[in-house]
Amino acid sequence: MSTMKDVAKLAKVSLGTVSRVINHIDGVKAASVDKVQAAVAKLGYVRNDYARGLKINSSQTIALILPTIWNPFFAEFAYCVERELYHLHYKLLLCNSEADASKEYEYIKMVTQNKVDGIIGITYSEIDQYVSSKLPFVSVDRYFTEQVSYVSSENFKGGQIAAAELIKAGAKHLAYFGSYAAYKNETTKRHDGFLEYAKNHCQDVNDIFVPAPIDHSIDSLVNQLFDKDPRVDGIFCVNDTTLIEVEQALNKRGLSVPQDVQLIGYDGIMLTEDVSLSVSTIAQPITKMAKAAVEILLRKIKDPLHKQEIQILPVSFRTGLTTRHS
Amino acid sequence: MSTMKDVAKLAKVSLGTVSRVINHIDGVKAASVDKVQAAVAKLGYVRNDYARGLKINSSQTIALILPTIWNPFFAEFAYCVERELYHLHYKLLLCNSEADASKEYEYIKMVTQNKVDGIIGITYSEIDQYVSSKLPFVSVDRYFTEQVSYVSSENFKGGQIAAAELIKAGAKHLAYFGSYAAYKNETTKRHDGFLEYAKNHCQDVNDIFVPAPIDHSIDSLVNQLFDKDPRVDGIFCVNDTTLIEVEQALNKRGLSVPQDVQLIGYDGIMLTEDVSLSVSTIAQPITKMAKAAVEILLRKIKDPLHKQEIQILPVSFRTGLTTRHS
């Protein structure tokens, strides 16, 4: 097996030049790059990543930034990410950002200080300026630039499925209910897909689509919706926790789920492997999304010039107690 | 303000001796210890912990070991621990141990390598041999030795309250339902408190108290309980996730909650700050438990000879939909 020294000898350049070319570090003359690449090809040189791992300043630690681990969907995601990382001998640093940009930035800074090797981020704040094409960063549910890799689920299709399932279950007056983040992310496609499908099937659609956070105003938004159109009998909620709050607000108004109003959420929250929340929902493939995010991130850590990868994973409808089924 | 040099001069010992005495390092003659302590007292010397923090090999990182972050109770606990640590400029490393001793030991080893400064652990495996009195470790819900600090809630009293509340709500035939860990922890006191109260109030008590894990056998254990005594109408479950599984098993058997059988769990799981699981439960003061664990751990990190601290925090009954109330 050939070594970097063999490459340097054949290309007639210094060992440092070979190293810079192989590790994609800038500042090497184009002619030297060509010579090194020719020698690499001729010798069939393969970089020994294990030896490299021992030498470079690696913390073997990945930071996971998410709004709050308290949310069962994020908790399951963190569980899956940590399990993947553990098999690869990486540790997980947990950051509950609570959408605080300064907290998110702190973890990004840790990458530049070699305190963490990379970041998987479900982020909701204005951190675009810090997320460069060279940062080992994989985004979940949010597009930054053409350079930044991200993983998401089929949000648009999920919205379409939700509309189709509500109509199939007998709902005649649909509504969307959810908030959108200040910095646009993929979850707004749930809204777009739902409305598109409903309108194409000649359904009138009410639309509660307001800036986040809405936690403390869900009761009044539900009242606003039903004051405007008391016929609403099928609601697609942006996620499962919002669904639960909407159900509680409906109950306060004297409406029963699913008898009076049917609800479909998004996420597919499970409390444990065996215990689901029992809501009807568009389930995301969390295990696969976590695995994809970890794998893409490690490719980016190994090769800072690794191109953007996008993985949009399939969703499926899971029947629960909040829709009617014959 | 006096310095270590002033102390050395007055005590007529070397600076190294003063440092060893102040940092509780062994191997200093008793006579020298006395001299240093007298000088410290006379000068009113106070150790400058900030300067010390800059010098020692600190990672400013704490590992949190728990069975799985997927469980909403542990997720809320992790959320609270991370929030406390963040204010103190510490980072959180997350370990889902899944009760695997080798995984737990890996994190303990990281302390000795200065990769983490200390550990908060909700542990269920045989790691006693690794948890020494000098390890900066705070245990949750588990007693190791007289040297190891721990935080817990009033498990025994919680069991008593559960029995009292079921009786108050009209239950006549009580049962306990839960598992115990291979290495005894505080949660078995829930069982003991429940049985004690029930027996003192002349109730007959059925007792499903089996080795963990029971996830996949809950249906058959529920059937076993009701085949033996179909009159059971009030069950205290070891935690809230077990309660949900018991409720599902009862429904499969054609029994309704709370009409036929009333249930009380333990933990007080919340899905978010606003959304509860709606089960009747003995709620643990999670925020306070997390704060206590962090504070004790940081005292232990500052002073390796810090004595055992025990904090047992109060619980309270929270009414949900699984008990009957007039």
Tab-separated table of N, CA and C in Angstrom, chain A residues 61 68-72 75-76 79 82 86 91-96 98 103 106-107 110 215-216 241 244-245 270-275 277, chain B residues 61 68-72 75-76 79 82 86 91-96 98 103 106-107 110 215-216 241 244-245 270-275 277:
chain	number	residue	atom	x	y	z
A	61	THR	N	-16.771	14.392	19.468
A	61	THR	CA	-18.011	14.859	20.076
A	61	THR	C	-18.814	15.661	19.055
A	68	THR	N	-36.047	22.195	22.313
A	68	THR	CA	-36.055	21.674	23.682
A	68	THR	C	-36.208	20.155	23.665
A	69	ILE	N	-35.365	19.502	24.413
A	69	ILE	CA	-35.399	18.034	24.520
A	69	ILE	C	-36.696	17.592	25.195
A	70	TRP	N	-37.376	18.508	25.838
A	70	TRP	CA	-38.609	18.186	26.555
A	70	TRP	C	-39.685	17.658	25.603
A	71	ASN	N	-39.715	18.181	24.370
A	71	ASN	CA	-40.691	17.724	23.380
A	71	ASN	C	-40.391	16.270	22.998
A	72	PRO	N	-41.369	15.371	23.138
A	72	PRO	CA	-41.111	13.941	22.915
A	72	PRO	C	-40.579	13.627	21.514
A	75	ALA	N	-36.990	14.445	21.724
A	75	ALA	CA	-36.358	13.480	22.629
A	75	ALA	C	-36.082	12.168	21.897
A	76	GLU	N	-37.056	11.707	21.102
A	76	GLU	CA	-36.825	10.473	20.350
A	76	GLU	C	-35.724	10.694	19.314
A	79	TYR	N	-32.454	10.632	21.091
A	79	TYR	CA	-32.163	9.238	21.445
A	79	TYR	C	-31.547	8.507	20.248
A	82	GLU	N	-28.009	9.864	19.375
A	82	GLU	CA	-26.983	9.415	20.323
A	82	GLU	C	-26.639	7.949	20.088
A	86	TYR	N	-22.977	6.680	19.180
A	86	TYR	CA	-22.282	5.783	20.104
A	86	TYR	C	-21.615	4.637	19.356
A	91	LYS	N	-19.436	11.084	21.031
A	91	LYS	CA	-20.284	11.488	22.144
A	91	LYS	C	-21.213	12.621	21.699
A	92	LEU	N	-22.294	12.792	22.459
A	92	LEU	CA	-23.291	13.806	22.097
A	92	LEU	C	-23.387	14.905	23.158
A	93	LEU	N	-23.187	16.142	22.701
A	93	LEU	CA	-23.373	17.300	23.566
A	93	LEU	C	-24.762	17.847	23.266
A	94	LEU	N	-25.559	18.051	24.323
A	94	LEU	CA	-26.943	18.453	24.111
A	94	LEU	C	-27.150	19.940	24.359
A	95	CYS	N	-27.768	20.625	23.417
A	95	CYS	CA	-28.084	22.043	23.580
A	95	CYS	C	-29.563	22.289	23.366
A	96	ASN	N	-30.284	22.652	24.444
A	96	ASN	CA	-31.655	23.144	24.315
A	96	ASN	C	-31.563	24.616	23.962
A	98	GLU	N	-33.874	26.707	22.877
A	98	GLU	CA	-35.068	27.525	23.093
A	98	GLU	C	-35.068	28.700	22.118
A	103	LYS	N	-27.263	31.274	22.038
A	103	LYS	CA	-26.928	29.950	22.559
A	103	LYS	C	-26.513	29.041	21.410
A	106	GLU	N	-23.021	29.827	20.332
A	106	GLU	CA	-21.990	29.328	21.244
A	106	GLU	C	-21.493	27.946	20.812
A	107	TYR	N	-22.427	27.104	20.362
A	107	TYR	CA	-22.043	25.749	19.955
A	107	TYR	C	-21.332	25.769	18.608
A	110	MET	N	-17.850	26.496	19.244
A	110	MET	CA	-17.101	25.352	19.777
A	110	MET	C	-16.494	24.508	18.658
A	215	ASP	N	-48.243	28.860	21.876
A	215	ASP	CA	-48.644	28.045	23.031
A	215	ASP	C	-49.725	28.694	23.896
A	216	HIS	N	-49.526	29.977	24.211
A	216	HIS	CA	-50.421	30.586	25.187
A	216	HIS	C	-51.671	31.195	24.559
A	241	THR	N	-48.000	18.007	19.401
A	241	THR	CA	-48.231	18.727	20.660
A	241	THR	C	-49.263	19.833	20.451
A	244	ILE	N	-52.687	18.266	20.627
A	244	ILE	CA	-53.182	18.016	21.982
A	244	ILE	C	-53.750	19.293	22.593
A	245	GLU	N	-53.082	20.399	22.353
A	245	GLU	CA	-53.578	21.663	22.893
A	245	GLU	C	-54.874	22.089	22.204
A	270	MET	N	-44.058	9.073	19.913
A	270	MET	CA	-44.151	7.864	20.731
A	270	MET	C	-43.535	8.214	22.087
A	271	LEU	N	-44.158	7.756	23.167
A	271	LEU	CA	-43.589	8.035	24.492
A	271	LEU	C	-42.492	7.039	24.825
A	272	THR	N	-42.667	5.812	24.332
A	272	THR	CA	-41.622	4.794	24.395
A	272	THR	C	-41.790	3.975	23.122
A	273	GLU	N	-40.960	2.963	22.958
A	273	GLU	CA	-41.072	2.132	21.777
A	273	GLU	C	-42.468	1.517	21.674
A	274	ASP	N	-43.106	1.295	22.829
A	274	ASP	CA	-44.390	0.598	22.851
A	274	ASP	C	-45.594	1.504	23.054
A	275	VAL	N	-45.355	2.718	23.541
A	275	VAL	CA	-46.476	3.565	23.927
A	275	VAL	C	-46.564	4.777	23.011
A	277	LEU	N	-48.831	8.203	21.501
A	277	LEU	CA	-49.717	9.237	22.041
A	277	LEU	C	-51.172	8.975	21.673
B	61	THR	N	-17.653	20.522	31.385
B	61	THR	CA	-18.669	19.639	30.817
B	61	THR	C	-19.097	18.611	31.863
B	68	THR	N	-32.971	6.353	29.195
B	68	THR	CA	-33.225	6.827	27.832
B	68	THR	C	-33.918	8.174	27.870
B	69	ILE	N	-33.394	9.089	27.079
B	69	ILE	CA	-33.962	10.440	27.004
B	69	ILE	C	-35.350	10.392	26.383
B	70	TRP	N	-35.690	9.289	25.751
B	70	TRP	CA	-36.984	9.145	25.092
B	70	TRP	C	-38.136	9.270	26.091
B	71	ASN	N	-37.909	8.763	27.305
B	71	ASN	CA	-38.945	8.857	28.333
B	71	ASN	C	-39.168	10.336	28.705
B	72	PRO	N	-40.426	10.823	28.606
B	72	PRO	CA	-40.675	12.250	28.829
B	72	PRO	C	-40.237	12.738	30.214
B	75	ALA	N	-36.610	13.254	29.877
B	75	ALA	CA	-36.392	14.377	28.951
B	75	ALA	C	-36.567	15.703	29.686
B	76	GLU	N	-37.616	15.790	30.516
B	76	GLU	CA	-37.813	17.030	31.270
B	76	GLU	C	-36.666	17.224	32.263
B	79	TYR	N	-33.716	18.439	30.382
B	79	TYR	CA	-33.950	19.838	30.021
B	79	TYR	C	-33.590	20.752	31.195
B	82	GLU	N	-29.770	20.753	31.934
B	82	GLU	CA	-29.011	21.532	30.943
B	82	GLU	C	-29.199	23.024	31.184
B	86	TYR	N	-26.201	25.520	31.970
B	86	TYR	CA	-25.907	26.597	31.017
B	86	TYR	C	-25.658	27.913	31.750
B	91	LYS	N	-21.390	22.638	29.957
B	91	LYS	CA	-22.075	21.966	28.862
B	91	LYS	C	-22.535	20.578	29.331
B	92	LEU	N	-23.505	20.022	28.620
B	92	LEU	CA	-24.062	18.726	29.008
B	92	LEU	C	-23.789	17.661	27.946
B	93	LEU	N	-23.152	16.585	28.382
B	93	LEU	CA	-22.944	15.422	27.517
B	93	LEU	C	-24.042	14.420	27.864
B	94	LEU	N	-24.748	13.937	26.848
B	94	LEU	CA	-25.896	13.067	27.107
B	94	LEU	C	-25.555	11.607	26.852
B	95	CYS	N	-25.853	10.752	27.818
B	95	CYS	CA	-25.645	9.316	27.648
B	95	CYS	C	-26.932	8.562	27.913
B	96	ASN	N	-27.514	7.967	26.860
B	96	ASN	CA	-28.621	7.016	27.047
B	96	ASN	C	-27.996	5.682	27.386
B	98	GLU	N	-29.355	2.902	28.529
B	98	GLU	CA	-30.192	1.710	28.358
B	98	GLU	C	-29.743	0.608	29.323
B	103	LYS	N	-21.524	0.987	29.102
B	103	LYS	CA	-21.707	2.342	28.576
B	103	LYS	C	-21.603	3.360	29.719
B	106	GLU	N	-18.013	3.861	30.660
B	106	GLU	CA	-17.263	4.695	29.712
B	106	GLU	C	-17.277	6.163	30.128
B	107	TYR	N	-18.436	6.616	30.624
B	107	TYR	CA	-18.545	8.019	31.030
B	107	TYR	C	-17.816	8.271	32.339
B	110	MET	N	-14.332	8.812	31.599
B	110	MET	CA	-14.061	10.143	31.038
B	110	MET	C	-13.756	11.166	32.132
B	215	ASP	N	-41.934	-4.219	29.993
B	215	ASP	CA	-42.645	-3.614	28.853
B	215	ASP	C	-43.443	-4.607	28.012
B	216	HIS	N	-42.820	-5.724	27.685
B	216	HIS	CA	-43.483	-6.620	26.735
B	216	HIS	C	-44.409	-7.636	27.396
B	241	THR	N	-45.511	6.022	32.564
B	241	THR	CA	-45.526	5.265	31.302
B	241	THR	C	-46.091	3.861	31.542
B	244	ILE	N	-49.852	4.110	31.487
B	244	ILE	CA	-50.456	4.164	30.148
B	244	ILE	C	-50.549	2.756	29.546
B	245	GLU	N	-49.524	1.966	29.769
B	245	GLU	CA	-49.549	0.602	29.233
B	245	GLU	C	-50.581	-0.257	29.966
B	270	MET	N	-45.055	15.761	31.959
B	270	MET	CA	-45.605	16.849	31.162
B	270	MET	C	-44.963	16.728	29.781
B	271	LEU	N	-45.755	16.945	28.724
B	271	LEU	CA	-45.172	16.880	27.381
B	271	LEU	C	-44.527	18.205	27.008
B	272	THR	N	-45.096	19.289	27.512
B	272	THR	CA	-44.481	20.608	27.413
B	272	THR	C	-44.886	21.316	28.700
B	273	GLU	N	-44.466	22.558	28.834
B	273	GLU	CA	-44.824	23.309	30.031
B	273	GLU	C	-46.344	23.394	30.190
B	274	ASP	N	-47.057	23.358	29.058
B	274	ASP	CA	-48.508	23.554	29.088
B	274	ASP	C	-49.310	22.275	28.920
B	275	VAL	N	-48.693	21.216	28.408
B	275	VAL	CA	-49.448	20.014	28.059
B	275	VAL	C	-49.067	18.862	28.976
B	277	LEU	N	-49.876	14.872	30.554
B	277	LEU	CA	-50.350	13.585	30.042
B	277	LEU	C	-51.784	13.304	30.477
